[in-house]
Short mmCIF file of C-alpha atoms in Angstrom, two decimals:
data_model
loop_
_atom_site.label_atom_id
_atom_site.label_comp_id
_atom_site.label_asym_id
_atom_site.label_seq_id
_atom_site.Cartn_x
_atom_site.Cartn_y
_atom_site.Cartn_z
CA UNK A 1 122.64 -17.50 -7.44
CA UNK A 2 121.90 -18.13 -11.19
CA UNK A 3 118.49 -16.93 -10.48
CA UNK A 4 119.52 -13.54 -9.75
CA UNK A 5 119.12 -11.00 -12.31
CA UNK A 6 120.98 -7.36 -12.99
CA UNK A 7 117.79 -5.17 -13.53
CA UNK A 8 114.66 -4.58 -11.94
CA UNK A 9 112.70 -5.95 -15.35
CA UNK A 10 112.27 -9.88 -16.56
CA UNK A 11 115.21 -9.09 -19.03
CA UNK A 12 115.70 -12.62 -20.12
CA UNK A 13 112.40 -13.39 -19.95
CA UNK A 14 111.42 -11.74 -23.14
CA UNK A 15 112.14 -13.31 -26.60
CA UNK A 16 111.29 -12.90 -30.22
CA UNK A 17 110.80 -15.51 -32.46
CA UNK A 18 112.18 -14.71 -36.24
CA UNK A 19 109.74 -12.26 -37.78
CA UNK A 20 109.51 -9.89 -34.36
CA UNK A 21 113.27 -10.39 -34.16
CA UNK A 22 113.42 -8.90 -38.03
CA UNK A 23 111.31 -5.89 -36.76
CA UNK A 24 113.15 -5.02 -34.02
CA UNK A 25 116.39 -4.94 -36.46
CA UNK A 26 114.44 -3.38 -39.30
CA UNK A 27 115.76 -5.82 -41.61
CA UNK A 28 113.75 -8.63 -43.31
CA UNK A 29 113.75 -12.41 -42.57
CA UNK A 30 115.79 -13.61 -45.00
CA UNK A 31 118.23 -11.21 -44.67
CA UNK A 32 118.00 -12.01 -40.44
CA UNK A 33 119.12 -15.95 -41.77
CA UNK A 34 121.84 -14.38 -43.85
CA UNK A 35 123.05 -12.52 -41.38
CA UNK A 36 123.14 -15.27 -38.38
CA UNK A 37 124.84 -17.84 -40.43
CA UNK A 38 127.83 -14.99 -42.00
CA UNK A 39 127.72 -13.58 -38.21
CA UNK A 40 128.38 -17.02 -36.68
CA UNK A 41 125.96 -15.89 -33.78
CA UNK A 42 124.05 -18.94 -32.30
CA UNK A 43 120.33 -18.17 -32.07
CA UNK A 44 118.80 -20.91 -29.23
CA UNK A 45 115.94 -22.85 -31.00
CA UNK A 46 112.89 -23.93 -28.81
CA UNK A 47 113.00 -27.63 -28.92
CA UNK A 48 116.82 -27.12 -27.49
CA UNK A 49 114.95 -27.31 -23.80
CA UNK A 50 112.04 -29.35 -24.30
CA UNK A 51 112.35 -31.52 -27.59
CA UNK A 52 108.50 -31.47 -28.46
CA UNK A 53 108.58 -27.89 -28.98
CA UNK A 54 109.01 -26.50 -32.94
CA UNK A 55 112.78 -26.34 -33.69
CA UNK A 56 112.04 -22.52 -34.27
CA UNK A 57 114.83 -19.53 -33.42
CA UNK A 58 113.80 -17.63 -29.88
CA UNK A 59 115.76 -14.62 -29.96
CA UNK A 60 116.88 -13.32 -26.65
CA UNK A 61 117.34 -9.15 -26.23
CA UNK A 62 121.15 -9.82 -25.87
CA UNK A 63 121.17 -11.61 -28.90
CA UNK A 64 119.73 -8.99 -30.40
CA UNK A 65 121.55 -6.24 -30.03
CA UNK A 66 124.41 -8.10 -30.65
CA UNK A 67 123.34 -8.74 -34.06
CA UNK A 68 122.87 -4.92 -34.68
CA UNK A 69 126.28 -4.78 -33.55
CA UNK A 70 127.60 -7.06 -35.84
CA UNK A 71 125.87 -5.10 -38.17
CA UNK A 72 126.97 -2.47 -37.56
CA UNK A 73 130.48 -3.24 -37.57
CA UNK A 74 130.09 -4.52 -41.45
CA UNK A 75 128.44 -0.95 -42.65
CA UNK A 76 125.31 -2.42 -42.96
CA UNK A 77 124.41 0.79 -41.26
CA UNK A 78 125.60 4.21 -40.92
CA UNK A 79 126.37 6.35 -37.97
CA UNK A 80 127.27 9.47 -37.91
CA UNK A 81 131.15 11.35 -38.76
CA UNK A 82 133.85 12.14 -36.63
CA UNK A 83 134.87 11.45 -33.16
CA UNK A 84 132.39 13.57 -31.50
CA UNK A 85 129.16 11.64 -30.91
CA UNK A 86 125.51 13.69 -31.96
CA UNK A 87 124.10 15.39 -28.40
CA UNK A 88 120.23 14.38 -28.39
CA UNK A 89 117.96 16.60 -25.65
CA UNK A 90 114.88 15.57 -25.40
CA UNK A 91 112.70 18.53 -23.34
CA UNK A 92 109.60 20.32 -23.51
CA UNK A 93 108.93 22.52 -20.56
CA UNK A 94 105.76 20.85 -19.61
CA UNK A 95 104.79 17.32 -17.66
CA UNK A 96 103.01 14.42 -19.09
CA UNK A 97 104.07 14.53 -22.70
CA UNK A 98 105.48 11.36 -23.71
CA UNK A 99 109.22 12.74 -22.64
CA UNK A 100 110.85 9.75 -21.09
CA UNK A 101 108.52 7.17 -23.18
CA UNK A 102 110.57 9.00 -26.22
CA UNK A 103 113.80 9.08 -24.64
CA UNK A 104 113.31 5.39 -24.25
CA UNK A 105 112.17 4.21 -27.48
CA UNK A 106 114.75 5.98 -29.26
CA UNK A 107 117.47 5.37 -27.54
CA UNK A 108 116.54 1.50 -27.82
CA UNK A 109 116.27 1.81 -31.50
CA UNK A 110 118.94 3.76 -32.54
CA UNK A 111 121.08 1.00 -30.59
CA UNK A 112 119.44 -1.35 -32.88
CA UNK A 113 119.80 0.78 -36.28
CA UNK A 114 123.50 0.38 -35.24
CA UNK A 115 124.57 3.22 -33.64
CA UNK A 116 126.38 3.28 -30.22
CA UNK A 117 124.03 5.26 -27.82
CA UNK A 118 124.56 6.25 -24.80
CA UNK A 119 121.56 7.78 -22.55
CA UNK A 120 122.11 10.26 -19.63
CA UNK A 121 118.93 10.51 -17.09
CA UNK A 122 119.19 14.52 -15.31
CA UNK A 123 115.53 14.35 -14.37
CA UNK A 124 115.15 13.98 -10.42
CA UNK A 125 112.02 11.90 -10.88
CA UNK A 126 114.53 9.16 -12.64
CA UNK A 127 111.52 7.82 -14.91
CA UNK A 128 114.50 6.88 -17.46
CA UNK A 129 116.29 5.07 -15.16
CA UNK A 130 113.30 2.35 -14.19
CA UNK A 131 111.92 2.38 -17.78
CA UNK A 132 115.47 0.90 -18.60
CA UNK A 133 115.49 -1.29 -16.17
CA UNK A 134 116.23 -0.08 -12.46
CA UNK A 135 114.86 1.39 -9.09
CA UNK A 136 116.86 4.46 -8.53
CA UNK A 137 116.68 4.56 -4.65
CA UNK A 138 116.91 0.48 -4.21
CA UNK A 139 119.77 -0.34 -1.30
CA UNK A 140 122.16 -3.01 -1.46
CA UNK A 141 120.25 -5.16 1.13
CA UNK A 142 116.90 -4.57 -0.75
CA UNK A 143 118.09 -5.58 -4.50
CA UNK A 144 119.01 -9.29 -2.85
CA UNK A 145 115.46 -9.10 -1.48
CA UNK A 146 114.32 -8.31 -4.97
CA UNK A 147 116.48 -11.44 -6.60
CA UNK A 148 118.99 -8.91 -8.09
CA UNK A 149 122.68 -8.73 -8.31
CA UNK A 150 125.03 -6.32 -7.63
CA UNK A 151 124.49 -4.99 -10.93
CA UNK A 152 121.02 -4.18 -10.23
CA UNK A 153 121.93 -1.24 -7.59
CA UNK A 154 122.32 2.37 -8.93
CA UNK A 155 125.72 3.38 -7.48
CA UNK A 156 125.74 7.13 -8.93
CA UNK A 157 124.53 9.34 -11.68
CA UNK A 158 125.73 11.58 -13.54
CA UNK A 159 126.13 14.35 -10.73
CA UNK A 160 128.27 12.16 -9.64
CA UNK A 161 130.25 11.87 -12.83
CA UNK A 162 130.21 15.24 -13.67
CA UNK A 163 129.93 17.27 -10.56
CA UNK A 164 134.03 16.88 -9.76
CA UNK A 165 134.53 18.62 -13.24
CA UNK A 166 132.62 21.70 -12.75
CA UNK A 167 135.19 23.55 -10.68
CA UNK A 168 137.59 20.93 -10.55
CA UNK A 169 137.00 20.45 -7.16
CA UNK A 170 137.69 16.60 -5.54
CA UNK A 171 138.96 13.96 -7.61
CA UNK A 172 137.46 12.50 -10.97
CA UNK A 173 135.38 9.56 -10.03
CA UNK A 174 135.98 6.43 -12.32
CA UNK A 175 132.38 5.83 -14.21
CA UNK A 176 132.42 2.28 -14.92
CA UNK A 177 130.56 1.50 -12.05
CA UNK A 178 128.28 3.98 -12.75
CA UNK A 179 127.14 3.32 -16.63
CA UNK A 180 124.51 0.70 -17.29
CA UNK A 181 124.26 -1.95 -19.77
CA UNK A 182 120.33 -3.35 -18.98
CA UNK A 183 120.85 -5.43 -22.47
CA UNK A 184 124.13 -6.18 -22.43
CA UNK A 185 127.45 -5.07 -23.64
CA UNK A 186 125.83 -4.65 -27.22
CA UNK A 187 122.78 -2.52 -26.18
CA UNK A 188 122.42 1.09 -25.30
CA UNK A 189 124.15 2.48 -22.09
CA UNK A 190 122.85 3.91 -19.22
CA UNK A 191 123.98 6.59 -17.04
CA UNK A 192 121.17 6.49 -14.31
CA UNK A 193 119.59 9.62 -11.91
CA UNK A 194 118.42 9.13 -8.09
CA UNK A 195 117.08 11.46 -5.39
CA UNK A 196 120.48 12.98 -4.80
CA UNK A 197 120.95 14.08 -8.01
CA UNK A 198 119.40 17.39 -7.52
CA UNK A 199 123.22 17.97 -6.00
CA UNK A 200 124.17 18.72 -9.25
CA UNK A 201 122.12 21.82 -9.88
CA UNK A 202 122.52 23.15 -6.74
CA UNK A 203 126.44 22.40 -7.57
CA UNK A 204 125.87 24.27 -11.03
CA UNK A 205 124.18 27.12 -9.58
CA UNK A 206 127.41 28.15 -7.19
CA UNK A 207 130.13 27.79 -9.36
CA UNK A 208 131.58 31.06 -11.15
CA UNK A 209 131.79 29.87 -14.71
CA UNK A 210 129.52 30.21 -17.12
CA UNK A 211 126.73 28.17 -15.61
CA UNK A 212 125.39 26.84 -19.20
CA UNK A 213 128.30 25.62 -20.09
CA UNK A 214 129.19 22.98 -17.39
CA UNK A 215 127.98 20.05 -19.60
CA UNK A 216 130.47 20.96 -22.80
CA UNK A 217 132.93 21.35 -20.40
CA UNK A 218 132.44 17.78 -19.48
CA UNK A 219 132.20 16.43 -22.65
CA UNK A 220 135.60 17.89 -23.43
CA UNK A 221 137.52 16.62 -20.07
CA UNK A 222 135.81 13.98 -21.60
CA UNK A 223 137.04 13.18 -25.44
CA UNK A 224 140.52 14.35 -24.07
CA UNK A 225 140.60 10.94 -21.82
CA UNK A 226 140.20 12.93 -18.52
CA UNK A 227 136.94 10.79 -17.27
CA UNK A 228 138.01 7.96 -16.01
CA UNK A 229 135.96 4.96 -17.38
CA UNK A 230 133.88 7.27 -19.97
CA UNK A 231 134.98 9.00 -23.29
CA UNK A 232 131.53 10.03 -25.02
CA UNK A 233 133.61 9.64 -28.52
CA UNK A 234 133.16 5.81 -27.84
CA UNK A 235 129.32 6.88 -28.97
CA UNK A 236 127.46 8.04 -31.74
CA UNK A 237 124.67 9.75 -29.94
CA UNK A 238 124.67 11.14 -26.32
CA UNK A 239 120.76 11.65 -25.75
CA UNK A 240 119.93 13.63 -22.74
CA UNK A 241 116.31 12.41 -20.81
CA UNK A 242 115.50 16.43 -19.65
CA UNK A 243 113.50 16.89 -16.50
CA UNK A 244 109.82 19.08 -17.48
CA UNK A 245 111.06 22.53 -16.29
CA UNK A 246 113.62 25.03 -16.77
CA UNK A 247 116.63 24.45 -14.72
CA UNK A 248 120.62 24.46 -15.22
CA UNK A 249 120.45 20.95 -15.84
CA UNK A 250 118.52 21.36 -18.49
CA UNK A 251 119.79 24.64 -20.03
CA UNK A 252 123.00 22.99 -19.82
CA UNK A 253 121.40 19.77 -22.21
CA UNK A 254 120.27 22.32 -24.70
CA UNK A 255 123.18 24.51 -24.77
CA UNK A 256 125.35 21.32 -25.28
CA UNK A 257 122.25 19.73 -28.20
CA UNK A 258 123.31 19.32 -31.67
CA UNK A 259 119.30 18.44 -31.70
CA UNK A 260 116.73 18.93 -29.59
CA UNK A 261 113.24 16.37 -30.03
CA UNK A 262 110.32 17.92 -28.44
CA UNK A 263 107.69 15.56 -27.60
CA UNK A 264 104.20 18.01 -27.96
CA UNK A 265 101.40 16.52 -26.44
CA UNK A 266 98.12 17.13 -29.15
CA UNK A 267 96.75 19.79 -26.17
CA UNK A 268 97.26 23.40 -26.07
CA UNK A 269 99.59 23.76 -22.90
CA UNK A 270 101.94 21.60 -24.76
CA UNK A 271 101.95 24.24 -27.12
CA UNK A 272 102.47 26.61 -24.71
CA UNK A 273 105.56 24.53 -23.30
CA UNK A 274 107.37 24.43 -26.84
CA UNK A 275 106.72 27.98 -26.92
CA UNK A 276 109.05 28.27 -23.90
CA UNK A 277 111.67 25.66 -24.58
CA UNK A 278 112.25 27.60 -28.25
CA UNK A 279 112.74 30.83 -25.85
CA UNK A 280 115.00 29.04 -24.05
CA UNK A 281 117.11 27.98 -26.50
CA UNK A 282 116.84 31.41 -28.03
CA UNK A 283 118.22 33.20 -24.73
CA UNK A 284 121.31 30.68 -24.78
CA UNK A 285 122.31 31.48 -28.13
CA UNK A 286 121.90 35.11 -27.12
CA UNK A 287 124.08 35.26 -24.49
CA UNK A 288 127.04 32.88 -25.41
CA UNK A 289 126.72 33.27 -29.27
CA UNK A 290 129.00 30.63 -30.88
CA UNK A 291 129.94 28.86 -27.74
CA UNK A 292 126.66 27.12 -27.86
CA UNK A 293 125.27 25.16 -31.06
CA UNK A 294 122.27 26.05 -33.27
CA UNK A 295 120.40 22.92 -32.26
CA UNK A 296 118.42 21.21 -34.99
CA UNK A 297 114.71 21.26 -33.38
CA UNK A 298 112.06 18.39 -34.07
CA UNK A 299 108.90 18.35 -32.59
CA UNK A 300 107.38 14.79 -32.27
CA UNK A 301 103.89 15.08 -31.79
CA UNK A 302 102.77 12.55 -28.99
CA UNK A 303 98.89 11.18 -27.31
CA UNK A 304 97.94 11.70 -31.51
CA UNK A 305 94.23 10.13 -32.19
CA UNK A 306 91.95 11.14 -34.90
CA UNK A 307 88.84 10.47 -32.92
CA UNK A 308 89.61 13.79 -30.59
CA UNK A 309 88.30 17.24 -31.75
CA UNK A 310 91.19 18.94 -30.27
CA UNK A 311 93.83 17.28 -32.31
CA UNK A 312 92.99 19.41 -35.39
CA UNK A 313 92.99 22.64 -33.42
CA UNK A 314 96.24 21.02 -31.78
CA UNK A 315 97.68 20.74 -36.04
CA UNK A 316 96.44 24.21 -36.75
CA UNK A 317 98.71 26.06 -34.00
CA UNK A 318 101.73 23.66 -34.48
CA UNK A 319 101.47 24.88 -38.51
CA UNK A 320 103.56 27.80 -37.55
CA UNK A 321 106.26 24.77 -36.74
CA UNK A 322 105.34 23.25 -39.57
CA UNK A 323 109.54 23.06 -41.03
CA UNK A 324 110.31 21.46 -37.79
CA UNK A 325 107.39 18.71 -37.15
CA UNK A 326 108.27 15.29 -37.59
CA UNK A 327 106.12 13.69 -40.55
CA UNK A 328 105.31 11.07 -37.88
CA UNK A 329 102.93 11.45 -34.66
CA UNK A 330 102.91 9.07 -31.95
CA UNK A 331 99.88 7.69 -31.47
CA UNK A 332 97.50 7.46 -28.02
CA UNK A 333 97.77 3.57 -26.89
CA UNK A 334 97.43 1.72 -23.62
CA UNK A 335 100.06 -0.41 -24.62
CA UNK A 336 102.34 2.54 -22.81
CA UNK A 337 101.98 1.44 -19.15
CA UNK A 338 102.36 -2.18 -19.77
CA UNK A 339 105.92 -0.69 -20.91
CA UNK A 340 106.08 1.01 -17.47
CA UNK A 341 104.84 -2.14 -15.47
CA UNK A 342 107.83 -4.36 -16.83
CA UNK A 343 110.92 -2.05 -16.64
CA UNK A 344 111.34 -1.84 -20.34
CA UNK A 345 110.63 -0.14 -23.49
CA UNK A 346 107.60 -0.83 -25.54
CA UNK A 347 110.03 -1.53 -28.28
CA UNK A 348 111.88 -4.42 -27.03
CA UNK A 349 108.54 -6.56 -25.63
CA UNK A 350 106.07 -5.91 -28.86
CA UNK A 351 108.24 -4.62 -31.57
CA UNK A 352 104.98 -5.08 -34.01
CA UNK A 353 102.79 -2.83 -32.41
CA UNK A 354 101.86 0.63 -33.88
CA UNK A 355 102.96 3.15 -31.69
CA UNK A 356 106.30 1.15 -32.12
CA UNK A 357 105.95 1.24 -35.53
CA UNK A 358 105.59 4.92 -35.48
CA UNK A 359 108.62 5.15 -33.27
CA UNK A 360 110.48 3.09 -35.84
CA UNK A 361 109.59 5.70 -38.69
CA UNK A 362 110.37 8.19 -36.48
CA UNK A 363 114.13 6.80 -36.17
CA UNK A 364 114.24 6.63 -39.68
CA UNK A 365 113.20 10.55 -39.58
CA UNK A 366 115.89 11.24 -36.53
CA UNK A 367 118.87 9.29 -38.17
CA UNK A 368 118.96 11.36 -40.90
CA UNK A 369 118.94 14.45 -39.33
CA UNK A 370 121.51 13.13 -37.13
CA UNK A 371 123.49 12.11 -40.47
CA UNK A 372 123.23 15.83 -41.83
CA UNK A 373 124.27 17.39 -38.42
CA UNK A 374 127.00 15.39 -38.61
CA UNK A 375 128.39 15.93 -42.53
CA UNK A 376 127.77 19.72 -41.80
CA UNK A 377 129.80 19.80 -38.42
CA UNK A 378 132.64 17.42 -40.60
CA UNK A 379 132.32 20.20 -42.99
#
């Protein structure tokens, strides 16, 4: 039994020895040693199992995040105002683009800048889900097969969370069960997506509201303690992993966005694709006005490399965007599928490597936008 796991990936197989620990945290090594010994947190040292191993600190993910926590909790870091948490959609109406390998990475390290994240997968192909961990579609008798517990099983989405709201027809179905924690009780939270959970936009598309709007109704059933086991102000950032293609799921995301990160692939019908995500958002704010935000757009350019000629033509038609490009680019790496292979971000198994180091910077970009958002809202 104690061999059995609660996700898909090698979770506590993975650990970071001081410096890689540091990175993950953003903090640096001395301030790591200040922190574990005010914290009280007990780091495992190597030679603790096998006494001819270096008496060095191997930090587990759980660990981790709990640490950022800790953090956290002593304003060492800053989240955002207010009781409302800072709605995150990441879209671009067009395949292949980095989407989900950004939804991902930032949602991992915003959890470890401190804030309380909590990630919501409305893409059929559930990509989110197993990069965080689990096989949408695995059955009860099939996860034992796999060595995984109980846990391991995705038991609903958020269709099923939210669909009861949207006319308030059947009863309010209690979410625990439902919300993830592949790290632990310190790391980010998951609300997972499966093959059903196109039920939800067909569910959408028949009711006789205001179609757009089903997701802010949610949130406020929501903050007023009408969800059982999920009240969104328990988080500072909501980030929404948006299928590729315009839908009610995803108009809903973006009419319910404080900020919207567009993840442009350096190729022109990634262009094309942010062209018709910003005429999207455009047509929402037509029709309902003030009843949807004025979502802060950032376009993250991904698959960046200075050795391709089409990059530059790539920077020349993103120049009319040039007030909302993030003044970091992801770059083109193969370290990407080894992510994919193990069931986790890139992040959390080489937290030195560039494109996570671009990631990083691009947090650092993202949290204070998300800080702004949030003093303007307060204001």
């Amino acid at each position: 039994m104690s061999d059995l796991r609660p996700t898909f990936a090698y979770i506590g197989t993975v650990e970071h020895r001081l410096k890689s620990a540091a990175a993950l945290l953003g903090v640096s090594e001395n301030t790591l040693r200040t922190t574990l010994i005010e914290s009280g947190i007990e780091v495992r040292r190597a030679n603790h199992d096998n006494p001819n191993a270096p008496a060095v600190r191997l930090f587990d993910l759980p660990t981790i995040f709990q640490i950022a926590e800790y953090r956290r909790a002593k304003k060492l870091t800053k989240g955002p105002e207010g009781k409302k948490p800072i709605v995150i959609a990441i879209e671009i109406i067009k395949g292949g683009t980095g989407k989900t390998t950004t939804a991902a990475e930032v949602a991992v390290q915003l959890q470890l800048q401190g804030l309380k994240v909590l990630g919501i997968d409305i893409d059929i192909q559930a990509n989110f889900t197993q990069l965080m961990g689990y096989e949408a579609d695995l059955t009860e008798d099939e996860a034992a097969l796999y060595g995984l517990t109980e846990e391991g099983i995705v038991k609903g989405t958020f269709a099923t969370i939210c669909g009861p709201f949207i006319e308030r027809y059947g009863r309010p179905v209690d979410a625990k069960g439902i919300i993830k924690y592949p790290f632990g009780s310190s790391g980010p939270a998951i609300i997972p997506a499966d093959t059903f959970f196109s039920d939800l936009e067909h569910d959408i598309s028949k009711t006789s509201g205001k179609r757009e709007l089903v997701f802010q109704k949610f949130f406020k059933e929501s903050l007023a303690g009408n969800v059982p086991g999920l009240n969104v102000g328990d988080f500072d950032v909501v980030l929404f992993d948006c299928p590729p293609n315009i839908s009610f799921v995803a108009t809903n995301a973006l009419a319910s966005a404080d900020i919207v990160i567009a993840p442009v692939k350096m190729e022109s019908f990634s262009v094309k694709g942010l062209s018709r995500l910003i005429g999207e958002i455009q047509t929402l704010k037509a029709e309902y006005g003030n009843e949807v935000k004025d979502p802060e757009l950032i376009i993250l350019p991904t698959y960046y490399s200075t050795n391709l000629p089409r990059v530059s033509r790539m920077q020349e038609k993103l120049s009319q965007y040039r007030a909302n490009t993030s003044p970091v680019s992801i770059s083109q790496s193969e370290e990407f599928p080894k992510s994919t292979d193990n069931y986790m971000p890139l992040t959390v198994i080489k937290p030195t490597c560039q494109p996570v180091k671009e990631y990083r910077m691009f947090v650092d970009h993202l949290i204070k936008k998300i800080n702004e958002v949030s003093k303007a809202r307060a204001s």
